[in-house]
Coordinates of C-alpha atoms in Angstrom, one line a residue:
M1 CA 0.0 0.0 0.0
E2 CA 2.8 2.4 0.9
K3 CA 4.5 1.8 -2.5
A4 CA 1.1 2.5 -4.3
V5 CA 0.8 5.8 -2.4
K6 CA 4.4 6.8 -3.3
K7 CA 3.8 5.9 -6.9
R8 CA 0.6 8.1 -6.9
D9 CA 2.6 10.9 -5.3
S10 CA 5.4 10.5 -7.8
E11 CA 3.0 10.7 -10.8
A12 CA 1.2 13.7 -9.3
S13 CA 4.5 15.5 -8.8
K14 CA 5.6 14.8 -12.3
K15 CA 2.2 15.9 -13.7
L16 CA 2.4 19.1 -11.7
I17 CA 5.8 19.9 -13.0
L18 CA 4.8 19.4 -16.6
E19 CA 1.6 21.6 -16.1
C20 CA 3.7 24.4 -14.6
A21 CA 6.4 24.0 -17.2
I22 CA 3.9 24.3 -20.1
K23 CA 2.6 27.5 -18.7
L24 CA 6.1 28.9 -18.1
F25 CA 7.6 27.9 -21.5
S26 CA 4.4 29.2 -23.2
K27 CA 4.7 32.5 -21.4
K28 CA 8.5 33.1 -21.6
G29 CA 9.9 30.7 -24.1
F30 CA 12.9 28.4 -23.5
N31 CA 15.7 30.9 -22.9
L32 CA 13.9 33.1 -20.4
S33 CA 12.4 30.3 -18.4
S34 CA 14.3 29.4 -15.2
M35 CA 14.1 26.4 -13.0
D36 CA 13.9 28.6 -10.0
E37 CA 10.7 30.1 -11.3
L38 CA 9.4 26.7 -12.1
A39 CA 10.2 25.5 -8.6
N40 CA 8.2 28.5 -7.2
M41 CA 5.3 27.9 -9.5
S42 CA 5.0 24.2 -8.6
G43 CA 5.9 24.5 -4.9
L44 CA 8.5 21.8 -5.4
N45 CA 12.3 22.1 -5.0
K46 CA 14.7 22.1 -8.0
A47 CA 16.2 18.8 -6.9
M48 CA 12.9 17.1 -7.4
I49 CA 12.4 18.7 -10.8
F50 CA 15.8 17.4 -11.9
Y51 CA 15.0 14.0 -10.5
Y52 CA 12.1 13.6 -12.9
F53 CA 13.7 15.6 -15.8
K54 CA 17.4 15.4 -16.2
N55 CA 17.9 19.0 -17.1
K56 CA 16.1 22.0 -18.6
Q57 CA 16.4 20.6 -22.2
G58 CA 14.9 17.3 -21.0
L59 CA 12.0 19.2 -19.4
Y60 CA 11.5 21.2 -22.5
E61 CA 11.3 18.1 -24.7
A62 CA 8.8 16.6 -22.3
V63 CA 6.6 19.7 -22.6
M64 CA 6.7 19.6 -26.4
E65 CA 5.9 15.9 -26.4
T66 CA 3.0 16.5 -24.0
V67 CA 1.4 19.3 -26.0
I68 CA 1.8 17.5 -29.3
D69 CA 0.3 14.4 -27.7
E70 CA -2.6 16.4 -26.4
I71 CA -3.3 17.8 -29.9
Y72 CA -3.2 14.3 -31.4
I73 CA -5.5 12.8 -28.7
T74 CA -7.9 15.7 -29.0
V75 CA -8.2 15.5 -32.8
Q76 CA -8.5 11.7 -32.8
K77 CA -11.2 11.7 -30.1
E78 CA -13.2 14.6 -31.6
N79 CA -13.0 13.2 -35.1
Q80 CA -15.0 10.2 -34.0
N81 CA -18.0 12.6 -34.0
Y82 CA -17.6 13.6 -37.6
K83 CA -18.9 11.7 -40.6
N84 CA -16.5 12.8 -43.4
P85 CA -12.9 13.7 -44.0
M86 CA -13.6 17.3 -44.6
E87 CA -15.1 17.8 -41.2
E88 CA -12.2 16.0 -39.7
L89 CA -9.7 18.2 -41.5
K90 CA -11.5 21.3 -40.3
N91 CA -11.4 20.0 -36.8
F92 CA -7.6 19.3 -37.1
I93 CA -7.0 22.9 -38.2
K94 CA -9.1 24.4 -35.4
T95 CA -7.6 22.1 -32.7
Y96 CA -4.0 22.9 -33.7
A97 CA -4.8 26.6 -33.8
F98 CA -6.5 26.4 -30.4
F99 CA -3.5 24.7 -28.7
A100 CA -0.9 27.0 -30.5
S101 CA -2.8 30.1 -29.4
N102 CA -3.1 28.9 -25.8
N103 CA 0.6 28.1 -25.7
P104 CA 1.9 31.1 -27.6
H105 CA 5.6 30.4 -27.3
L106 CA 5.3 26.8 -28.3
P107 CA 5.0 27.5 -32.1
A108 CA 8.3 29.4 -31.9
L109 CA 9.9 26.4 -30.1
L110 CA 8.4 24.0 -32.7
L111 CA 9.8 26.2 -35.5
K112 CA 13.1 26.1 -33.8
E113 CA 13.1 22.3 -33.7
L114 CA 12.1 22.1 -37.4
S115 CA 14.8 24.6 -38.4
N116 CA 17.4 22.3 -36.8
S117 CA 16.3 19.6 -39.2
G118 CA 15.9 17.3 -36.2
S119 CA 19.6 17.3 -35.5
V120 CA 19.1 17.8 -31.7
M121 CA 15.5 16.5 -31.5
S122 CA 14.9 13.6 -29.2
E123 CA 13.7 10.4 -30.7
N124 CA 10.5 10.5 -28.7
L125 CA 9.6 14.1 -29.8
F126 CA 10.4 13.1 -33.4
Y127 CA 8.0 10.1 -33.0
K128 CA 5.2 12.3 -31.7
M129 CA 5.6 14.7 -34.5
R130 CA 5.5 11.9 -37.1
K131 CA 2.4 10.5 -35.4
L132 CA 0.6 13.8 -35.7
F133 CA 1.5 14.1 -39.4
A134 CA 0.4 10.5 -40.0
L135 CA -3.1 11.4 -38.5
F136 CA -3.3 14.4 -40.8
S137 CA -2.2 12.4 -43.8
D138 CA -4.7 9.6 -43.1
I139 CA -7.6 12.2 -43.2
L140 CA -6.4 13.4 -46.7
D141 CA -6.0 9.8 -47.9
R142 CA -9.5 8.8 -46.9
G143 CA -10.8 12.0 -48.6
K144 CA -9.1 11.1 -51.8
K145 CA -10.4 7.6 -51.7
D146 CA -14.0 8.6 -51.3
G147 CA -13.7 11.3 -54.0
S148 CA -14.2 14.3 -51.8
F149 CA -10.6 15.6 -52.1
N150 CA -8.4 16.3 -55.0
D151 CA -5.0 14.6 -55.1
I152 CA -2.5 16.8 -53.2
V153 CA 0.8 16.3 -51.5
P154 CA 0.0 15.8 -47.7
M155 CA 3.3 17.3 -46.5
V156 CA 2.9 20.5 -48.5
L157 CA -0.7 21.0 -47.2
Y158 CA 0.5 20.2 -43.6
F159 CA 3.2 22.8 -43.8
M160 CA 0.8 25.3 -45.1
I161 CA -1.5 24.8 -42.1
I162 CA 1.0 24.4 -39.4
G163 CA 3.4 26.9 -40.8
T164 CA 0.7 29.6 -41.2
I165 CA -0.6 29.2 -37.7
N166 CA 2.8 29.1 -36.2
L167 CA 4.0 32.2 -38.0
V168 CA 0.8 34.1 -37.4
I169 CA 1.3 33.6 -33.6
T170 CA 5.1 34.2 -33.5
T171 CA 5.1 37.3 -35.7
K172 CA 2.2 39.1 -34.0
P173 CA 4.5 41.8 -32.3
L174 CA 6.1 42.5 -35.6
R175 CA 2.8 42.7 -37.4
I176 CA 1.4 45.1 -34.8
K177 CA 4.6 47.3 -35.2
A178 CA 4.3 47.4 -39.0
L179 CA 0.7 48.5 -38.7
E180 CA 1.6 51.2 -36.3
I181 CA 4.5 52.5 -38.3
D182 CA 3.4 52.2 -41.9
N183 CA -0.3 51.4 -41.6
I184 CA 0.2 48.2 -43.5
D185 CA -2.6 45.6 -43.4
T186 CA -0.8 42.8 -41.6
C187 CA -3.9 41.2 -40.0
A188 CA -2.5 42.5 -36.7
N189 CA -5.9 42.4 -35.1
C190 CA -7.0 39.1 -36.5
D191 CA -7.7 36.5 -33.8
I192 CA -6.9 32.8 -34.2
A193 CA -10.5 31.8 -35.0
E194 CA -10.4 34.2 -38.0
I195 CA -7.1 32.7 -39.2
S196 CA -8.5 29.2 -38.8
D197 CA -11.7 30.0 -40.8
Y198 CA -9.6 31.7 -43.5
L199 CA -7.4 28.6 -43.8
I200 CA -10.4 26.3 -43.9
R201 CA -12.0 28.3 -46.7
K202 CA -8.9 28.4 -48.8
I203 CA -7.9 24.8 -48.3
T204 CA -11.5 23.6 -48.9
K205 CA -11.3 25.4 -52.3
M206 CA -8.0 23.8 -53.1
L207 CA -9.2 20.3 -52.3
K208 CA -12.5 20.7 -54.2
D209 CA -11.6 22.6 -57.3

């Protein structure tokens, strides 16, 4: 019984650290986040944090894996309620946009990982990212088979969606500045729901025409 209690306590502590780390990384990004601040947020000491996560990099990778896993699980679960690939694709876009918007520094971290071409990416994080793309690719494949989608390269469309959402979130300060200085229409005041709807309209047209 004592071992079971310790195991529950251990799992609860690890879960708490991850939850706090997601908030911290999302708010400040990787470089500005400190383990001291994380310890204060979680109410745990740094020694315990490093016991579960070898170092800051290890914790960061765990955060990325957790968020990507949550996106995958959410899309997969919600798509059971839809009857056709188009509705599933719309849900994929909206779900990714929701998570990226709620974790505003994570798109920048993901772009950083992709720009490194996976050279420093953990095997587990690479696996999670492949798994998410496979889910997306399967939606397109079923749409092609039932005749509702045109033939299109899945990776290109995936990058259009993920890349657009990531860049819209990471470049918001720059777009606001450009609007203020030159009065250029940079969609500075667009919210993520508008961006998602715009992507859905354009991609639907691509897949149907």
